[in-house]
Amino acid sequence: MERKVALITGVTGQDGSYLSEFLLGKGYSVHGLIRRSSVDYRERIAHLEGTPNFHLHYADMNDSMSLVKLVGLVQPTEIYNLAAQSHVQVSFDAPEFTADVDAVGVLRILEAVRTNHLEKSCRIYQASTSELYGKVEEVPQNEKTPFHPYSPYAVAKLYGYWIIKEYREAYNMFCCSGILFNHESERRGETFVTRKITLAAARIAQGKQDKLYLGNLSSLRDWGYARDYVECMWLILQHETPEDFVIATGVQHSVREFCYLAFKHVGIELEFQGEGENEKGIDKKTGRVLVEVSPDFYRPTDVVNLWGDPTKAKRELGWNPAKTTFEQLVALMVEHDMKKVAADDAASRVHMNLAEYLEKGVVK
Ligand code: NAP
Ligand code: F7E
């Protein structure tokens, strides 16, 4: 029987968790790379731990030896290199770390495969990004659009893109980049703009937050659903020939529109007034200012016009970019966060009760 063994770097991340579920469902043996941290934060994959065929291993993208050993141990037939310092704004604060993981990390994976003589049997997927288009030279963007990276994150990812292409041509390896546009979900990190908005809308609706501060409200993105996008990663590696693909919905919205829709979903209709730093999102019913702009969230250089053309992925992979609409994406994130915020509150009440009990000496 054909061996189906996947190694996922970045398994604890948003995409890593969905991809693990997807590949386990396809009968793969899934091995995830985790790094040591002082708190064991594995919330996104906690439900998979203990599943037969799901294995976790300590290593680090900054540690070549650990990668060589891991690839040798697992002998993967497919590697999904998702690990990255993935926050664009943070890449301005930690540019060297970002380059080490997001650029040199890709090279380390490729060399770990070669060192273990698996270059003919192991296919490699690289998590590339629409950030490569940066200060865009064409709208919408496709596989032929020139790159113009516009952050330390994007510059590091550009190296990853080119080294994958180089190893494909130099060593005839099956390695490909998925140029993925923004994809979000209930598991999205809480400091990315979509999740920051859905959590704030839920908290404000439940009276637990007064205001939401954002940066550039006019920034435009092509937002899709992460659960739909991981299927594409797999399809790219099942393709007859190793090629790069743009993965996007082909629909564009602004941060302001995302915000409007998220608040509408919790029963608050916002009206935006003013411009630039003075723009405010006002609750039409009460007149309360709920959204304000803070320059703290401006970036030294910001990418403001991303819009993907997924024609090639539709045609050659048979992928459906319209599976989850923008409206459905916002709704599912807000509904999730409404429950989460209410549950967090219930949990903190349990803690408070416990504290009361402790005070009264009921629990020792
Ligand atoms: P994410 O939630 O931020 O997950 C990043 C993962 O990388 C986490 O598992 C993280 O581990 C791991 N990681 C970071 N540094 C590491 C290191 N030194 N060694 C080992 N693991 C390390 O990112 P995501 O949204 O799932 O995105 C997955 C990939 O796609 C990333 O490469 C990202 O740059 C790229 N991408 C994302 C999007 C998007 O819209 N989501 C679009 C295009 C491309 P910890 O949990 O320990 O931090
Ligand atoms: O910002 C603007 C911000 O941080 C989107 C990563 O997954 O997708 C992601 O990178 C836009 C930017 O994502 C806030 O200036 C306004 O223009 O949600 P984001 P990103 O930078 O697009 C790409 C494809 C990746 O590859 C990355 O790994 O929203 N914005 N106000 C804000 N952004 C944040 N984070 N916070 C704000 O308050």
PDB file of C-alpha atoms in Angstrom, residues 75-320:
ATOM      1  CA  GLN A  75      10.676   9.803   6.324  1.00  0.00           C
ATOM      2  CA  PRO A  76       7.763  11.937   5.072  1.00  0.00           C
ATOM      3  CA  THR A  77       6.242  11.559   1.625  1.00  0.00           C
ATOM      4  CA  GLU A  78       4.930  15.130   1.868  1.00  0.00           C
ATOM      5  CA  ILE A  79       6.155  18.139   3.861  1.00  0.00           C
ATOM      6  CA  TYR A  80       3.947  21.172   4.452  1.00  0.00           C
ATOM      7  CA  ASN A  81       6.196  24.020   5.552  1.00  0.00           C
ATOM      8  CA  LEU A  82       3.762  26.327   7.348  1.00  0.00           C
ATOM      9  CA  ALA A  83       5.964  27.476  10.244  1.00  0.00           C
ATOM     10  CA  ALA A  84       6.613  31.212  10.216  1.00  0.00           C
ATOM     11  CA  GLN A  85       6.684  34.395  12.198  1.00  0.00           C
ATOM     12  CA  SER A  86       3.512  35.287  10.341  1.00  0.00           C
ATOM     13  CA  HIS A  87       2.582  38.724  11.708  1.00  0.00           C
ATOM     14  CA  VAL A  88       3.505  41.499   9.273  1.00  0.00           C
ATOM     15  CA  GLN A  89       3.555  44.306  11.857  1.00  0.00           C
ATOM     16  CA  VAL A  90       5.694  42.207  14.242  1.00  0.00           C
ATOM     17  CA  SER A  91       8.203  41.669  11.419  1.00  0.00           C
ATOM     18  CA  PHE A  92       9.119  45.364  11.703  1.00  0.00           C
ATOM     19  CA  ASP A  93       9.981  44.801  15.396  1.00  0.00           C
ATOM     20  CA  ALA A  94      11.743  41.440  14.933  1.00  0.00           C
ATOM     21  CA  PRO A  95      13.106  41.500  11.362  1.00  0.00           C
ATOM     22  CA  GLU A  96      16.100  39.233  11.952  1.00  0.00           C
ATOM     23  CA  PHE A  97      14.092  36.503  13.696  1.00  0.00           C
ATOM     24  CA  THR A  98      11.501  36.768  10.919  1.00  0.00           C
ATOM     25  CA  ALA A  99      14.185  36.297   8.257  1.00  0.00           C
ATOM     26  CA  ASP A 100      15.700  33.368  10.129  1.00  0.00           C
ATOM     27  CA  VAL A 101      12.421  31.435  10.334  1.00  0.00           C
ATOM     28  CA  ASP A 102      10.609  32.600   7.192  1.00  0.00           C
ATOM     29  CA  ALA A 103      13.573  32.693   4.781  1.00  0.00           C
ATOM     30  CA  VAL A 104      16.446  30.523   6.011  1.00  0.00           C
ATOM     31  CA  GLY A 105      13.964  28.103   7.607  1.00  0.00           C
ATOM     32  CA  VAL A 106      12.748  27.136   4.132  1.00  0.00           C
ATOM     33  CA  LEU A 107      16.317  26.430   3.033  1.00  0.00           C
ATOM     34  CA  ARG A 108      16.859  24.302   6.147  1.00  0.00           C
ATOM     35  CA  ILE A 109      13.834  22.154   5.286  1.00  0.00           C
ATOM     36  CA  LEU A 110      15.015  21.671   1.703  1.00  0.00           C
ATOM     37  CA  GLU A 111      18.499  20.730   2.864  1.00  0.00           C
ATOM     38  CA  ALA A 112      17.099  18.356   5.496  1.00  0.00           C
ATOM     39  CA  VAL A 113      15.288  16.525   2.688  1.00  0.00           C
ATOM     40  CA  ARG A 114      18.439  16.365   0.555  1.00  0.00           C
ATOM     41  CA  THR A 115      20.631  15.288   3.478  1.00  0.00           C
ATOM     42  CA  ASN A 116      18.275  12.365   4.048  1.00  0.00           C
ATOM     43  CA  HIS A 117      18.277  11.515   0.304  1.00  0.00           C
ATOM     44  CA  LEU A 118      14.514  11.973   0.061  1.00  0.00           C
ATOM     45  CA  GLU A 119      14.527  14.480  -2.793  1.00  0.00           C
ATOM     46  CA  LYS A 120      12.963  11.989  -5.213  1.00  0.00           C
ATOM     47  CA  SER A 121      10.284  10.648  -2.862  1.00  0.00           C
ATOM     48  CA  CYS A 122       9.193  13.650  -0.777  1.00  0.00           C
ATOM     49  CA  ARG A 123       7.029  16.491  -2.104  1.00  0.00           C
ATOM     50  CA  ILE A 124       7.249  19.890  -0.399  1.00  0.00           C
ATOM     51  CA  TYR A 125       4.620  22.598  -0.031  1.00  0.00           C
ATOM     52  CA  GLN A 126       5.811  26.102   0.896  1.00  0.00           C
ATOM     53  CA  ALA A 127       3.387  28.563   2.532  1.00  0.00           C
ATOM     54  CA  SER A 128       3.941  31.561   0.316  1.00  0.00           C
ATOM     55  CA  THR A 129       1.884  34.717   0.512  1.00  0.00           C
ATOM     56  CA  SER A 130       0.092  37.519  -1.303  1.00  0.00           C
ATOM     57  CA  GLU A 131       2.328  39.872   0.711  1.00  0.00           C
ATOM     58  CA  LEU A 132       4.923  39.204  -2.033  1.00  0.00           C
ATOM     59  CA  TYR A 133       2.877  41.538  -4.276  1.00  0.00           C
ATOM     60  CA  GLY A 134       3.150  44.222  -1.581  1.00  0.00           C
ATOM     61  CA  LYS A 135       3.150  47.653  -3.190  1.00  0.00           C
ATOM     62  CA  VAL A 136       1.112  46.141  -5.963  1.00  0.00           C
ATOM     63  CA  GLU A 137       2.078  46.546  -9.601  1.00  0.00           C
ATOM     64  CA  GLU A 138      -1.154  45.046 -10.972  1.00  0.00           C
ATOM     65  CA  VAL A 139      -4.737  44.490  -9.779  1.00  0.00           C
ATOM     66  CA  PRO A 140      -5.932  41.759  -9.434  1.00  0.00           C
ATOM     67  CA  GLN A 141      -2.803  39.685  -8.851  1.00  0.00           C
ATOM     68  CA  ASN A 142      -2.047  36.331 -10.524  1.00  0.00           C
ATOM     69  CA  GLU A 143       0.934  33.947 -10.824  1.00  0.00           C
ATOM     70  CA  LYS A 144       2.604  36.270 -13.370  1.00  0.00           C
ATOM     71  CA  THR A 145       2.205  39.559 -11.459  1.00  0.00           C
ATOM     72  CA  PRO A 146       5.632  41.019 -10.493  1.00  0.00           C
ATOM     73  CA  PHE A 147       6.504  40.962  -6.798  1.00  0.00           C
ATOM     74  CA  HIS A 148       7.191  44.109  -4.784  1.00  0.00           C
ATOM     75  CA  PRO A 149       7.536  43.004  -1.131  1.00  0.00           C
ATOM     76  CA  TYR A 150       6.758  45.798   1.320  1.00  0.00           C
ATOM     77  CA  SER A 151       7.693  44.539   4.824  1.00  0.00           C
ATOM     78  CA  PRO A 152      10.495  42.507   6.415  1.00  0.00           C
ATOM     79  CA  TYR A 153       8.004  39.595   6.493  1.00  0.00           C
ATOM     80  CA  ALA A 154       7.395  39.815   2.751  1.00  0.00           C
ATOM     81  CA  VAL A 155      11.090  40.132   1.937  1.00  0.00           C
ATOM     82  CA  ALA A 156      11.809  36.985   3.979  1.00  0.00           C
ATOM     83  CA  LYS A 157       8.950  35.131   2.278  1.00  0.00           C
ATOM     84  CA  LEU A 158      10.316  36.206  -1.112  1.00  0.00           C
ATOM     85  CA  TYR A 159      13.536  34.338  -0.343  1.00  0.00           C
ATOM     86  CA  GLY A 160      11.427  31.285   0.558  1.00  0.00           C
ATOM     87  CA  TYR A 161       9.579  31.533  -2.754  1.00  0.00           C
ATOM     88  CA  TRP A 162      12.771  31.749  -4.814  1.00  0.00           C
ATOM     89  CA  ILE A 163      14.708  29.044  -2.972  1.00  0.00           C
ATOM     90  CA  ILE A 164      11.794  26.652  -3.556  1.00  0.00           C
ATOM     91  CA  LYS A 165      11.886  27.495  -7.268  1.00  0.00           C
ATOM     92  CA  GLU A 166      15.665  27.128  -7.335  1.00  0.00           C
ATOM     93  CA  TYR A 167      15.645  23.647  -5.755  1.00  0.00           C
ATOM     94  CA  ARG A 168      12.862  22.601  -8.130  1.00  0.00           C
ATOM     95  CA  GLU A 169      15.012  23.565 -11.106  1.00  0.00           C
ATOM     96  CA  ALA A 170      18.464  22.675  -9.797  1.00  0.00           C
ATOM     97  CA  TYR A 171      17.666  19.309  -8.192  1.00  0.00           C
ATOM     98  CA  ASN A 172      14.417  18.389  -9.933  1.00  0.00           C
ATOM     99  CA  MET A 173      12.603  18.304  -6.600  1.00  0.00           C
ATOM    100  CA  PHE A 174       8.801  18.382  -6.346  1.00  0.00           C
ATOM    101  CA  CYS A 175       8.543  21.596  -4.348  1.00  0.00           C
ATOM    102  CA  CYS A 176       5.890  24.267  -4.846  1.00  0.00           C
ATOM    103  CA  SER A 177       4.612  27.515  -3.399  1.00  0.00           C
ATOM    104  CA  GLY A 178       0.983  28.231  -2.698  1.00  0.00           C
ATOM    105  CA  ILE A 179       0.641  32.017  -2.959  1.00  0.00           C
ATOM    106  CA  LEU A 180      -2.191  32.291  -0.484  1.00  0.00           C
ATOM    107  CA  PHE A 181      -4.178  35.461   0.059  1.00  0.00           C
ATOM    108  CA  ASN A 182      -5.451  36.264   3.566  1.00  0.00           C
ATOM    109  CA  HIS A 183      -7.483  33.439   5.046  1.00  0.00           C
ATOM    110  CA  GLU A 184      -9.236  33.672   8.365  1.00  0.00           C
ATOM    111  CA  SER A 185     -11.276  31.522  10.725  1.00  0.00           C
ATOM    112  CA  GLU A 186     -12.479  31.000  14.274  1.00  0.00           C
ATOM    113  CA  ARG A 187      -8.875  29.906  14.973  1.00  0.00           C
ATOM    114  CA  ARG A 188      -7.209  33.027  13.554  1.00  0.00           C
ATOM    115  CA  GLY A 189      -4.644  34.658  15.863  1.00  0.00           C
ATOM    116  CA  GLU A 190      -6.294  37.382  17.929  1.00  0.00           C
ATOM    117  CA  THR A 191      -4.042  40.229  16.729  1.00  0.00           C
ATOM    118  CA  PHE A 192      -4.860  39.867  13.027  1.00  0.00           C
ATOM    119  CA  VAL A 193      -7.390  42.467  12.002  1.00  0.00           C
ATOM    120  CA  THR A 194     -10.384  40.190  11.293  1.00  0.00           C
ATOM    121  CA  ARG A 195     -10.228  38.318  14.594  1.00  0.00           C
ATOM    122  CA  LYS A 196      -9.490  41.506  16.508  1.00  0.00           C
ATOM    123  CA  ILE A 197     -12.719  42.910  15.048  1.00  0.00           C
ATOM    124  CA  THR A 198     -14.934  39.845  15.623  1.00  0.00           C
ATOM    125  CA  LEU A 199     -13.757  39.504  19.228  1.00  0.00           C
ATOM    126  CA  ALA A 200     -14.270  43.212  19.877  1.00  0.00           C
ATOM    127  CA  ALA A 201     -17.754  43.182  18.318  1.00  0.00           C
ATOM    128  CA  ALA A 202     -18.676  40.257  20.598  1.00  0.00           C
ATOM    129  CA  ARG A 203     -17.233  41.933  23.702  1.00  0.00           C
ATOM    130  CA  ILE A 204     -18.844  45.286  22.954  1.00  0.00           C
ATOM    131  CA  ALA A 205     -22.222  43.602  22.325  1.00  0.00           C
ATOM    132  CA  GLN A 206     -21.918  41.850  25.708  1.00  0.00           C
ATOM    133  CA  GLY A 207     -20.871  45.030  27.526  1.00  0.00           C
ATOM    134  CA  LYS A 208     -17.289  43.870  28.194  1.00  0.00           C
ATOM    135  CA  GLN A 209     -15.393  46.349  26.036  1.00  0.00           C
ATOM    136  CA  ASP A 210     -16.049  50.026  25.317  1.00  0.00           C
ATOM    137  CA  LYS A 211     -14.218  50.686  22.104  1.00  0.00           C
ATOM    138  CA  LEU A 212     -12.184  49.125  19.316  1.00  0.00           C
ATOM    139  CA  TYR A 213      -9.007  50.853  18.098  1.00  0.00           C
ATOM    140  CA  LEU A 214      -7.815  50.029  14.584  1.00  0.00           C
ATOM    141  CA  GLY A 215      -5.205  51.272  12.094  1.00  0.00           C
ATOM    142  CA  ASN A 216      -5.810  51.714   8.360  1.00  0.00           C
ATOM    143  CA  LEU A 217      -9.554  51.194   7.793  1.00  0.00           C
ATOM    144  CA  SER A 218      -9.266  51.612   4.015  1.00  0.00           C
ATOM    145  CA  SER A 219      -6.866  48.721   3.495  1.00  0.00           C
ATOM    146  CA  LEU A 220      -8.269  46.219   0.972  1.00  0.00           C
ATOM    147  CA  ARG A 221      -7.959  42.451   1.255  1.00  0.00           C
ATOM    148  CA  ASP A 222      -9.170  39.285  -0.456  1.00  0.00           C
ATOM    149  CA  TRP A 223     -10.311  37.293   2.582  1.00  0.00           C
ATOM    150  CA  GLY A 224     -11.112  33.567   2.407  1.00  0.00           C
ATOM    151  CA  TYR A 225     -11.851  30.788   4.892  1.00  0.00           C
ATOM    152  CA  ALA A 226      -8.796  28.873   6.151  1.00  0.00           C
ATOM    153  CA  ARG A 227     -10.634  25.537   6.252  1.00  0.00           C
ATOM    154  CA  ASP A 228     -11.219  25.827   2.471  1.00  0.00           C
ATOM    155  CA  TYR A 229      -7.631  26.856   1.776  1.00  0.00           C
ATOM    156  CA  VAL A 230      -5.870  23.857   3.347  1.00  0.00           C
ATOM    157  CA  GLU A 231      -7.505  21.601   0.758  1.00  0.00           C
ATOM    158  CA  CYS A 232      -5.612  23.573  -1.880  1.00  0.00           C
ATOM    159  CA  MET A 233      -2.272  22.945  -0.181  1.00  0.00           C
ATOM    160  CA  TRP A 234      -2.921  19.243  -0.582  1.00  0.00           C
ATOM    161  CA  LEU A 235      -4.201  19.591  -4.168  1.00  0.00           C
ATOM    162  CA  ILE A 236      -1.013  21.462  -5.130  1.00  0.00           C
ATOM    163  CA  LEU A 237       1.068  18.473  -4.004  1.00  0.00           C
ATOM    164  CA  GLN A 238      -1.202  15.977  -5.833  1.00  0.00           C
ATOM    165  CA  HIS A 239      -0.826  17.893  -9.143  1.00  0.00           C
ATOM    166  CA  GLU A 240       1.019  16.085 -11.927  1.00  0.00           C
ATOM    167  CA  THR A 241       3.795  18.670 -12.123  1.00  0.00           C
ATOM    168  CA  PRO A 242       5.302  20.904  -9.431  1.00  0.00           C
ATOM    169  CA  GLU A 243       3.890  24.398  -9.955  1.00  0.00           C
ATOM    170  CA  ASP A 244       3.030  27.534  -7.981  1.00  0.00           C
ATOM    171  CA  PHE A 245      -0.587  28.619  -7.536  1.00  0.00           C
ATOM    172  CA  VAL A 246      -2.439  31.745  -6.411  1.00  0.00           C
ATOM    173  CA  ILE A 247      -5.147  30.812  -3.904  1.00  0.00           C
ATOM    174  CA  ALA A 248      -7.767  33.533  -3.342  1.00  0.00           C
ATOM    175  CA  THR A 249     -11.504  34.130  -3.543  1.00  0.00           C
ATOM    176  CA  GLY A 250     -11.328  36.812  -6.261  1.00  0.00           C
ATOM    177  CA  VAL A 251     -13.436  39.167  -4.115  1.00  0.00           C
ATOM    178  CA  GLN A 252     -12.094  42.246  -2.317  1.00  0.00           C
ATOM    179  CA  HIS A 253     -13.307  44.159   0.760  1.00  0.00           C
ATOM    180  CA  SER A 254     -11.954  46.873   3.059  1.00  0.00           C
ATOM    181  CA  VAL A 255     -11.207  46.637   6.778  1.00  0.00           C
ATOM    182  CA  ARG A 256     -14.055  49.141   7.248  1.00  0.00           C
ATOM    183  CA  GLU A 257     -16.514  46.802   5.455  1.00  0.00           C
ATOM    184  CA  PHE A 258     -15.388  43.842   7.563  1.00  0.00           C
ATOM    185  CA  CYS A 259     -15.981  45.940  10.650  1.00  0.00           C
ATOM    186  CA  TYR A 260     -19.429  47.106   9.516  1.00  0.00           C
ATOM    187  CA  LEU A 261     -20.570  43.561   8.810  1.00  0.00           C
ATOM    188  CA  ALA A 262     -19.181  42.091  12.048  1.00  0.00           C
ATOM    189  CA  PHE A 263     -20.957  44.701  14.181  1.00  0.00           C
ATOM    190  CA  LYS A 264     -24.152  44.312  12.144  1.00  0.00           C
ATOM    191  CA  HIS A 265     -24.057  40.638  12.988  1.00  0.00           C
ATOM    192  CA  VAL A 266     -24.221  41.417  16.714  1.00  0.00           C
ATOM    193  CA  GLY A 267     -27.095  43.874  16.145  1.00  0.00           C
ATOM    194  CA  ILE A 268     -25.115  47.125  15.996  1.00  0.00           C
ATOM    195  CA  GLU A 269     -25.302  49.287  12.877  1.00  0.00           C
ATOM    196  CA  LEU A 270     -22.213  51.433  12.503  1.00  0.00           C
ATOM    197  CA  GLU A 271     -21.939  54.686  10.622  1.00  0.00           C
ATOM    198  CA  PHE A 272     -18.418  55.781   9.706  1.00  0.00           C
ATOM    199  CA  GLN A 273     -17.752  59.528   9.869  1.00  0.00           C
ATOM    200  CA  GLY A 274     -14.587  61.574   9.377  1.00  0.00           C
ATOM    201  CA  GLU A 275     -11.361  60.771   7.600  1.00  0.00           C
ATOM    202  CA  GLY A 276      -7.902  59.324   8.298  1.00  0.00           C
ATOM    203  CA  GLU A 277      -6.953  59.449  11.983  1.00  0.00           C
ATOM    204  CA  ASN A 278     -10.236  61.258  12.744  1.00  0.00           C
ATOM    205  CA  GLU A 279     -12.516  58.595  11.306  1.00  0.00           C
ATOM    206  CA  LYS A 280     -14.945  57.056  13.808  1.00  0.00           C
ATOM    207  CA  GLY A 281     -17.437  54.198  13.737  1.00  0.00           C
ATOM    208  CA  ILE A 282     -20.594  55.389  15.498  1.00  0.00           C
ATOM    209  CA  ASP A 283     -23.505  53.268  16.725  1.00  0.00           C
ATOM    210  CA  LYS A 284     -26.415  54.682  14.670  1.00  0.00           C
ATOM    211  CA  LYS A 285     -28.924  53.885  17.394  1.00  0.00           C
ATOM    212  CA  THR A 286     -27.152  55.268  20.470  1.00  0.00           C
ATOM    213  CA  GLY A 287     -24.658  57.735  18.955  1.00  0.00           C
ATOM    214  CA  ARG A 288     -21.828  56.052  20.903  1.00  0.00           C
ATOM    215  CA  VAL A 289     -18.381  55.991  19.283  1.00  0.00           C
ATOM    216  CA  LEU A 290     -17.399  52.321  19.138  1.00  0.00           C
ATOM    217  CA  VAL A 291     -14.522  52.333  16.636  1.00  0.00           C
ATOM    218  CA  GLU A 292     -11.617  54.786  16.560  1.00  0.00           C
ATOM    219  CA  VAL A 293      -8.380  54.994  14.608  1.00  0.00           C
ATOM    220  CA  SER A 294      -5.085  54.732  16.448  1.00  0.00           C
ATOM    221  CA  PRO A 295      -1.824  55.424  14.580  1.00  0.00           C
ATOM    222  CA  ASP A 296      -0.244  52.774  16.852  1.00  0.00           C
ATOM    223  CA  PHE A 297      -1.594  50.246  14.339  1.00  0.00           C
ATOM    224  CA  TYR A 298      -0.173  51.989  11.274  1.00  0.00           C
ATOM    225  CA  ARG A 299       2.784  50.230   9.647  1.00  0.00           C
ATOM    226  CA  PRO A 300       5.975  51.894   8.332  1.00  0.00           C
ATOM    227  CA  THR A 301       4.932  50.538   4.910  1.00  0.00           C
ATOM    228  CA  ASP A 302       1.464  49.043   4.459  1.00  0.00           C
ATOM    229  CA  VAL A 303       0.079  46.791   1.750  1.00  0.00           C
ATOM    230  CA  VAL A 304      -3.302  48.236   0.839  1.00  0.00           C
ATOM    231  CA  ASN A 305      -4.663  46.656  -2.336  1.00  0.00           C
ATOM    232  CA  LEU A 306      -4.612  42.858  -2.384  1.00  0.00           C
ATOM    233  CA  TRP A 307      -7.003  41.088  -4.707  1.00  0.00           C
ATOM    234  CA  GLY A 308      -6.255  37.608  -6.033  1.00  0.00           C
ATOM    235  CA  ASP A 309      -7.105  35.948  -9.322  1.00  0.00           C
ATOM    236  CA  PRO A 310      -7.639  32.215  -8.617  1.00  0.00           C
ATOM    237  CA  THR A 311      -8.297  31.227 -12.272  1.00  0.00           C
ATOM    238  CA  LYS A 312      -5.337  28.816 -12.485  1.00  0.00           C
ATOM    239  CA  ALA A 313      -6.277  27.001  -9.242  1.00  0.00           C
ATOM    240  CA  LYS A 314      -9.881  26.655 -10.445  1.00  0.00           C
ATOM    241  CA  ARG A 315      -8.838  25.362 -13.843  1.00  0.00           C
ATOM    242  CA  GLU A 316      -5.950  23.052 -12.943  1.00  0.00           C
ATOM    243  CA  LEU A 317      -6.787  21.933  -9.409  1.00  0.00           C
ATOM    244  CA  GLY A 318     -10.576  21.985  -9.696  1.00  0.00           C
ATOM    245  CA  TRP A 319     -10.693  24.109  -6.541  1.00  0.00           C
ATOM    246  CA  ASN A 320     -13.816  26.112  -5.735  1.00  0.00           C
TER     247      ASN A 320
END
